[in-house]
Amino acid sequence: MTSPSPRPQRREVARVTSEAAELLEVLWGRASTAPVSASQLRVLFILEHNEGINLRTLAEALGSTPPSASRLCDRLQAVGFVERRPGTTSRRELRLHLSRRGRTFLDDLRARRERALQSVLEQMPAVGRAQLLEGLVAFCAAAAGEIHEDGTAAGARTA
């Protein structure tokens, strides 16, 4: 990785951000004991921030079809991470909820990921960590704004 220029171009920032995301995936993969796939994990993150959505809304947030989303939920329900409950207005409509076990799983996963990141962050100088934090806060705000603008997974925190 090259050192950044004082006024980085968007393309350079996008390339380095992509490289950082790939490295994060490797670090997180080492920290994971996940009994779920990446797609199933996305479902859990979406449900965490969109409690009680229906299958159609989940499928839209995933960019998928309702049958595919339903199969993902079947597997997550089988391991006890997702609950399906009847809707309040129509008993035919099912609402999706993250179970207590699913919430605990996400909390544990995040803790393992953060521990994996701490060893990397400890190797950085304090000024670099401060700059990274400032940049990531701005990135998260911009990404959340774009997600909300698209109308998908409002409030969704990703992996």
PDB file of C-alpha atoms in Angstrom:
ATOM      1  CA  MET A   1       0.000   0.000   0.000  1.00  0.00           C
ATOM      2  CA  THR A   2       1.386   3.421  -0.916  1.00  0.00           C
ATOM      3  CA  SER A   3       1.273   6.362   1.458  1.00  0.00           C
ATOM      4  CA  PRO A   4      -1.567   8.747   0.740  1.00  0.00           C
ATOM      5  CA  SER A   5      -0.977  12.096  -0.899  1.00  0.00           C
ATOM      6  CA  PRO A   6      -1.872  15.263   1.028  1.00  0.00           C
ATOM      7  CA  ARG A   7      -4.924  15.799  -1.229  1.00  0.00           C
ATOM      8  CA  PRO A   8      -6.025  12.291  -2.203  1.00  0.00           C
ATOM      9  CA  GLN A   9      -8.189  11.806  -5.249  1.00  0.00           C
ATOM     10  CA  ARG A  10     -11.547  10.040  -4.858  1.00  0.00           C
ATOM     11  CA  ARG A  11     -10.288   7.147  -6.955  1.00  0.00           C
ATOM     12  CA  GLU A  12      -7.278   6.621  -4.668  1.00  0.00           C
ATOM     13  CA  VAL A  13      -9.485   6.805  -1.575  1.00  0.00           C
ATOM     14  CA  ALA A  14     -11.914   4.300  -3.092  1.00  0.00           C
ATOM     15  CA  ARG A  15      -9.062   1.909  -3.940  1.00  0.00           C
ATOM     16  CA  VAL A  16      -7.545   2.065  -0.451  1.00  0.00           C
ATOM     17  CA  THR A  17     -10.973   1.780   1.188  1.00  0.00           C
ATOM     18  CA  SER A  18     -11.658  -1.310  -0.890  1.00  0.00           C
ATOM     19  CA  GLU A  19      -8.303  -2.778   0.112  1.00  0.00           C
ATOM     20  CA  ALA A  20      -9.071  -2.023   3.780  1.00  0.00           C
ATOM     21  CA  ALA A  21     -12.469  -3.725   3.445  1.00  0.00           C
ATOM     22  CA  GLU A  22     -10.813  -6.827   2.023  1.00  0.00           C
ATOM     23  CA  LEU A  23      -8.309  -6.898   4.883  1.00  0.00           C
ATOM     24  CA  LEU A  24     -11.166  -6.466   7.354  1.00  0.00           C
ATOM     25  CA  GLU A  25     -12.883  -9.485   5.844  1.00  0.00           C
ATOM     26  CA  VAL A  26      -9.746 -11.550   6.407  1.00  0.00           C
ATOM     27  CA  LEU A  27      -9.366 -10.338  10.002  1.00  0.00           C
ATOM     28  CA  TRP A  28     -13.046 -10.883  10.720  1.00  0.00           C
ATOM     29  CA  GLY A  29     -12.929 -14.305   9.108  1.00  0.00           C
ATOM     30  CA  ARG A  30     -10.215 -15.282  11.574  1.00  0.00           C
ATOM     31  CA  ALA A  31     -12.349 -14.020  14.467  1.00  0.00           C
ATOM     32  CA  SER A  32     -15.535 -15.672  13.273  1.00  0.00           C
ATOM     33  CA  THR A  33     -17.057 -18.817  14.611  1.00  0.00           C
ATOM     34  CA  ALA A  34     -20.199 -17.976  12.709  1.00  0.00           C
ATOM     35  CA  PRO A  35     -22.637 -20.792  12.029  1.00  0.00           C
ATOM     36  CA  VAL A  36     -24.157 -18.568   9.334  1.00  0.00           C
ATOM     37  CA  SER A  37     -23.248 -17.567   5.802  1.00  0.00           C
ATOM     38  CA  ALA A  38     -22.462 -13.998   4.737  1.00  0.00           C
ATOM     39  CA  SER A  39     -25.985 -13.686   3.270  1.00  0.00           C
ATOM     40  CA  GLN A  40     -27.556 -14.918   6.479  1.00  0.00           C
ATOM     41  CA  LEU A  41     -25.431 -12.477   8.444  1.00  0.00           C
ATOM     42  CA  ARG A  42     -26.773  -9.630   6.284  1.00  0.00           C
ATOM     43  CA  VAL A  43     -30.298 -10.763   7.193  1.00  0.00           C
ATOM     44  CA  LEU A  44     -29.428 -10.585  10.883  1.00  0.00           C
ATOM     45  CA  PHE A  45     -27.995  -7.082  10.535  1.00  0.00           C
ATOM     46  CA  ILE A  46     -31.060  -5.895   8.621  1.00  0.00           C
ATOM     47  CA  LEU A  47     -33.463  -7.384  11.158  1.00  0.00           C
ATOM     48  CA  GLU A  48     -31.504  -5.872  14.005  1.00  0.00           C
ATOM     49  CA  HIS A  49     -32.303  -2.405  12.703  1.00  0.00           C
ATOM     50  CA  ASN A  50     -35.675  -3.086  11.092  1.00  0.00           C
ATOM     51  CA  GLU A  51     -37.458  -5.104  13.751  1.00  0.00           C
ATOM     52  CA  GLY A  52     -40.707  -6.681  12.592  1.00  0.00           C
ATOM     53  CA  ILE A  53     -40.322  -6.170   8.835  1.00  0.00           C
ATOM     54  CA  ASN A  54     -42.076  -8.512   6.470  1.00  0.00           C
ATOM     55  CA  LEU A  55     -40.443 -10.863   4.004  1.00  0.00           C
ATOM     56  CA  ARG A  56     -41.038  -8.625   0.977  1.00  0.00           C
ATOM     57  CA  THR A  57     -39.284  -5.697   2.665  1.00  0.00           C
ATOM     58  CA  LEU A  58     -36.403  -7.934   3.709  1.00  0.00           C
ATOM     59  CA  ALA A  59     -36.062  -9.250   0.143  1.00  0.00           C
ATOM     60  CA  GLU A  60     -35.941  -5.675  -1.188  1.00  0.00           C
ATOM     61  CA  ALA A  61     -33.260  -4.734   1.345  1.00  0.00           C
ATOM     62  CA  LEU A  62     -31.216  -7.757   0.288  1.00  0.00           C
ATOM     63  CA  GLY A  63     -31.756  -7.115  -3.425  1.00  0.00           C
ATOM     64  CA  SER A  64     -33.245 -10.583  -3.594  1.00  0.00           C
ATOM     65  CA  THR A  65     -36.547 -12.347  -4.165  1.00  0.00           C
ATOM     66  CA  PRO A  66     -39.020 -13.276  -1.409  1.00  0.00           C
ATOM     67  CA  PRO A  67     -38.468 -17.033  -1.936  1.00  0.00           C
ATOM     68  CA  SER A  68     -34.685 -16.624  -1.553  1.00  0.00           C
ATOM     69  CA  ALA A  69     -35.112 -14.426   1.508  1.00  0.00           C
ATOM     70  CA  SER A  70     -37.550 -16.960   2.939  1.00  0.00           C
ATOM     71  CA  ARG A  71     -34.993 -19.762   2.575  1.00  0.00           C
ATOM     72  CA  LEU A  72     -32.392 -17.647   4.355  1.00  0.00           C
ATOM     73  CA  CYS A  73     -34.870 -17.048   7.176  1.00  0.00           C
ATOM     74  CA  ASP A  74     -35.741 -20.760   7.313  1.00  0.00           C
ATOM     75  CA  ARG A  75     -32.112 -21.569   8.084  1.00  0.00           C
ATOM     76  CA  LEU A  76     -31.802 -18.747  10.595  1.00  0.00           C
ATOM     77  CA  GLN A  77     -34.990 -19.825  12.307  1.00  0.00           C
ATOM     78  CA  ALA A  78     -33.683 -23.406  12.475  1.00  0.00           C
ATOM     79  CA  VAL A  79     -30.612 -22.245  14.461  1.00  0.00           C
ATOM     80  CA  GLY A  80     -32.790 -20.036  16.663  1.00  0.00           C
ATOM     81  CA  PHE A  81     -31.615 -16.618  15.424  1.00  0.00           C
ATOM     82  CA  VAL A  82     -34.869 -15.449  13.785  1.00  0.00           C
ATOM     83  CA  GLU A  83     -38.488 -15.636  14.841  1.00  0.00           C
ATOM     84  CA  ARG A  84     -41.507 -15.324  12.569  1.00  0.00           C
ATOM     85  CA  ARG A  85     -44.607 -13.848  14.203  1.00  0.00           C
ATOM     86  CA  PRO A  86     -48.055 -13.030  12.842  1.00  0.00           C
ATOM     87  CA  GLY A  87     -48.623  -9.399  11.931  1.00  0.00           C
ATOM     88  CA  THR A  88     -50.888  -7.245  14.073  1.00  0.00           C
ATOM     89  CA  THR A  89     -53.196  -6.239  11.218  1.00  0.00           C
ATOM     90  CA  SER A  90     -53.207  -9.487   9.275  1.00  0.00           C
ATOM     91  CA  ARG A  91     -52.534 -12.903  10.738  1.00  0.00           C
ATOM     92  CA  ARG A  92     -51.533 -14.086   7.239  1.00  0.00           C
ATOM     93  CA  GLU A  93     -48.620 -11.676   7.126  1.00  0.00           C
ATOM     94  CA  LEU A  94     -45.554 -12.799   9.040  1.00  0.00           C
ATOM     95  CA  ARG A  95     -43.206 -10.341  10.694  1.00  0.00           C
ATOM     96  CA  LEU A  96     -39.531 -11.149  11.129  1.00  0.00           C
ATOM     97  CA  HIS A  97     -37.767 -10.576  14.426  1.00  0.00           C
ATOM     98  CA  LEU A  98     -34.271 -11.169  15.667  1.00  0.00           C
ATOM     99  CA  SER A  99     -34.450 -13.616  18.577  1.00  0.00           C
ATOM    100  CA  ARG A 100     -32.620 -13.163  21.868  1.00  0.00           C
ATOM    101  CA  ARG A 101     -30.175 -15.821  20.689  1.00  0.00           C
ATOM    102  CA  GLY A 102     -29.669 -13.902  17.420  1.00  0.00           C
ATOM    103  CA  ARG A 103     -28.943 -10.678  19.319  1.00  0.00           C
ATOM    104  CA  THR A 104     -26.474 -12.466  21.564  1.00  0.00           C
ATOM    105  CA  PHE A 105     -24.773 -13.958  18.504  1.00  0.00           C
ATOM    106  CA  LEU A 106     -24.375 -10.489  16.912  1.00  0.00           C
ATOM    107  CA  ASP A 107     -23.051  -9.011  20.162  1.00  0.00           C
ATOM    108  CA  ASP A 108     -20.499 -11.828  20.474  1.00  0.00           C
ATOM    109  CA  LEU A 109     -19.512 -11.542  16.811  1.00  0.00           C
ATOM    110  CA  ARG A 110     -18.934  -7.804  17.145  1.00  0.00           C
ATOM    111  CA  ALA A 111     -16.859  -8.309  20.292  1.00  0.00           C
ATOM    112  CA  ARG A 112     -14.659 -10.893  18.529  1.00  0.00           C
ATOM    113  CA  ARG A 113     -14.254  -8.615  15.526  1.00  0.00           C
ATOM    114  CA  GLU A 114     -13.326  -5.655  17.714  1.00  0.00           C
ATOM    115  CA  ARG A 115     -10.710  -7.721  19.563  1.00  0.00           C
ATOM    116  CA  ALA A 116      -9.218  -8.738  16.207  1.00  0.00           C
ATOM    117  CA  LEU A 117      -9.071  -5.089  15.146  1.00  0.00           C
ATOM    118  CA  GLN A 118      -7.539  -3.902  18.417  1.00  0.00           C
ATOM    119  CA  SER A 119      -4.283  -5.735  17.740  1.00  0.00           C
ATOM    120  CA  VAL A 120      -3.982  -3.985  14.376  1.00  0.00           C
ATOM    121  CA  LEU A 121      -4.940  -0.586  15.773  1.00  0.00           C
ATOM    122  CA  GLU A 122      -2.365  -0.911  18.574  1.00  0.00           C
ATOM    123  CA  GLN A 123       0.328  -1.067  15.892  1.00  0.00           C
ATOM    124  CA  MET A 124      -0.729   2.323  14.516  1.00  0.00           C
ATOM    125  CA  PRO A 125       0.547   5.628  15.916  1.00  0.00           C
ATOM    126  CA  ALA A 126      -2.033   7.514  18.034  1.00  0.00           C
ATOM    127  CA  VAL A 127      -2.330  10.293  15.453  1.00  0.00           C
ATOM    128  CA  GLY A 128      -3.115   7.712  12.759  1.00  0.00           C
ATOM    129  CA  ARG A 129      -5.838   6.160  14.915  1.00  0.00           C
ATOM    130  CA  ALA A 130      -7.369   9.600  15.510  1.00  0.00           C
ATOM    131  CA  GLN A 131      -7.338  10.366  11.778  1.00  0.00           C
ATOM    132  CA  LEU A 132      -8.817   6.961  11.001  1.00  0.00           C
ATOM    133  CA  LEU A 133     -11.600   7.512  13.516  1.00  0.00           C
ATOM    134  CA  GLU A 134     -12.418  10.926  12.071  1.00  0.00           C
ATOM    135  CA  GLY A 135     -12.452   9.554   8.538  1.00  0.00           C
ATOM    136  CA  LEU A 136     -14.558   6.518   9.440  1.00  0.00           C
ATOM    137  CA  VAL A 137     -17.148   8.653  11.246  1.00  0.00           C
ATOM    138  CA  ALA A 138     -17.500  10.777   8.098  1.00  0.00           C
ATOM    139  CA  PHE A 139     -17.598   7.660   5.899  1.00  0.00           C
ATOM    140  CA  CYS A 140     -20.315   6.035   8.040  1.00  0.00           C
ATOM    141  CA  ALA A 141     -22.438   9.192   7.913  1.00  0.00           C
ATOM    142  CA  ALA A 142     -22.103   9.431   4.126  1.00  0.00           C
ATOM    143  CA  ALA A 143     -22.806   5.717   3.614  1.00  0.00           C
ATOM    144  CA  ALA A 144     -25.835   5.806   5.919  1.00  0.00           C
ATOM    145  CA  GLY A 145     -27.149   8.810   4.016  1.00  0.00           C
ATOM    146  CA  GLU A 146     -26.831   6.970   0.721  1.00  0.00           C
ATOM    147  CA  ILE A 147     -28.510   3.869   2.118  1.00  0.00           C
ATOM    148  CA  HIS A 148     -31.413   5.932   3.460  1.00  0.00           C
ATOM    149  CA  GLU A 149     -31.673   7.795   0.156  1.00  0.00           C
ATOM    150  CA  ASP A 150     -32.066   4.476  -1.705  1.00  0.00           C
ATOM    151  CA  GLY A 151     -34.784   3.492   0.760  1.00  0.00           C
ATOM    152  CA  THR A 152     -33.197   0.115   1.481  1.00  0.00           C
ATOM    153  CA  ALA A 153     -32.317  -1.202   4.892  1.00  0.00           C
ATOM    154  CA  ALA A 154     -32.940   2.108   6.602  1.00  0.00           C
ATOM    155  CA  GLY A 155     -30.709   2.281   9.619  1.00  0.00           C
ATOM    156  CA  ALA A 156     -28.983  -0.954   8.741  1.00  0.00           C
ATOM    157  CA  ARG A 157     -25.562  -1.379  10.223  1.00  0.00           C
ATOM    158  CA  THR A 158     -23.540  -3.705   8.127  1.00  0.00           C
ATOM    159  CA  ALA A 159     -20.858  -6.250   8.948  1.00  0.00           C
TER     160      ALA A 159
END
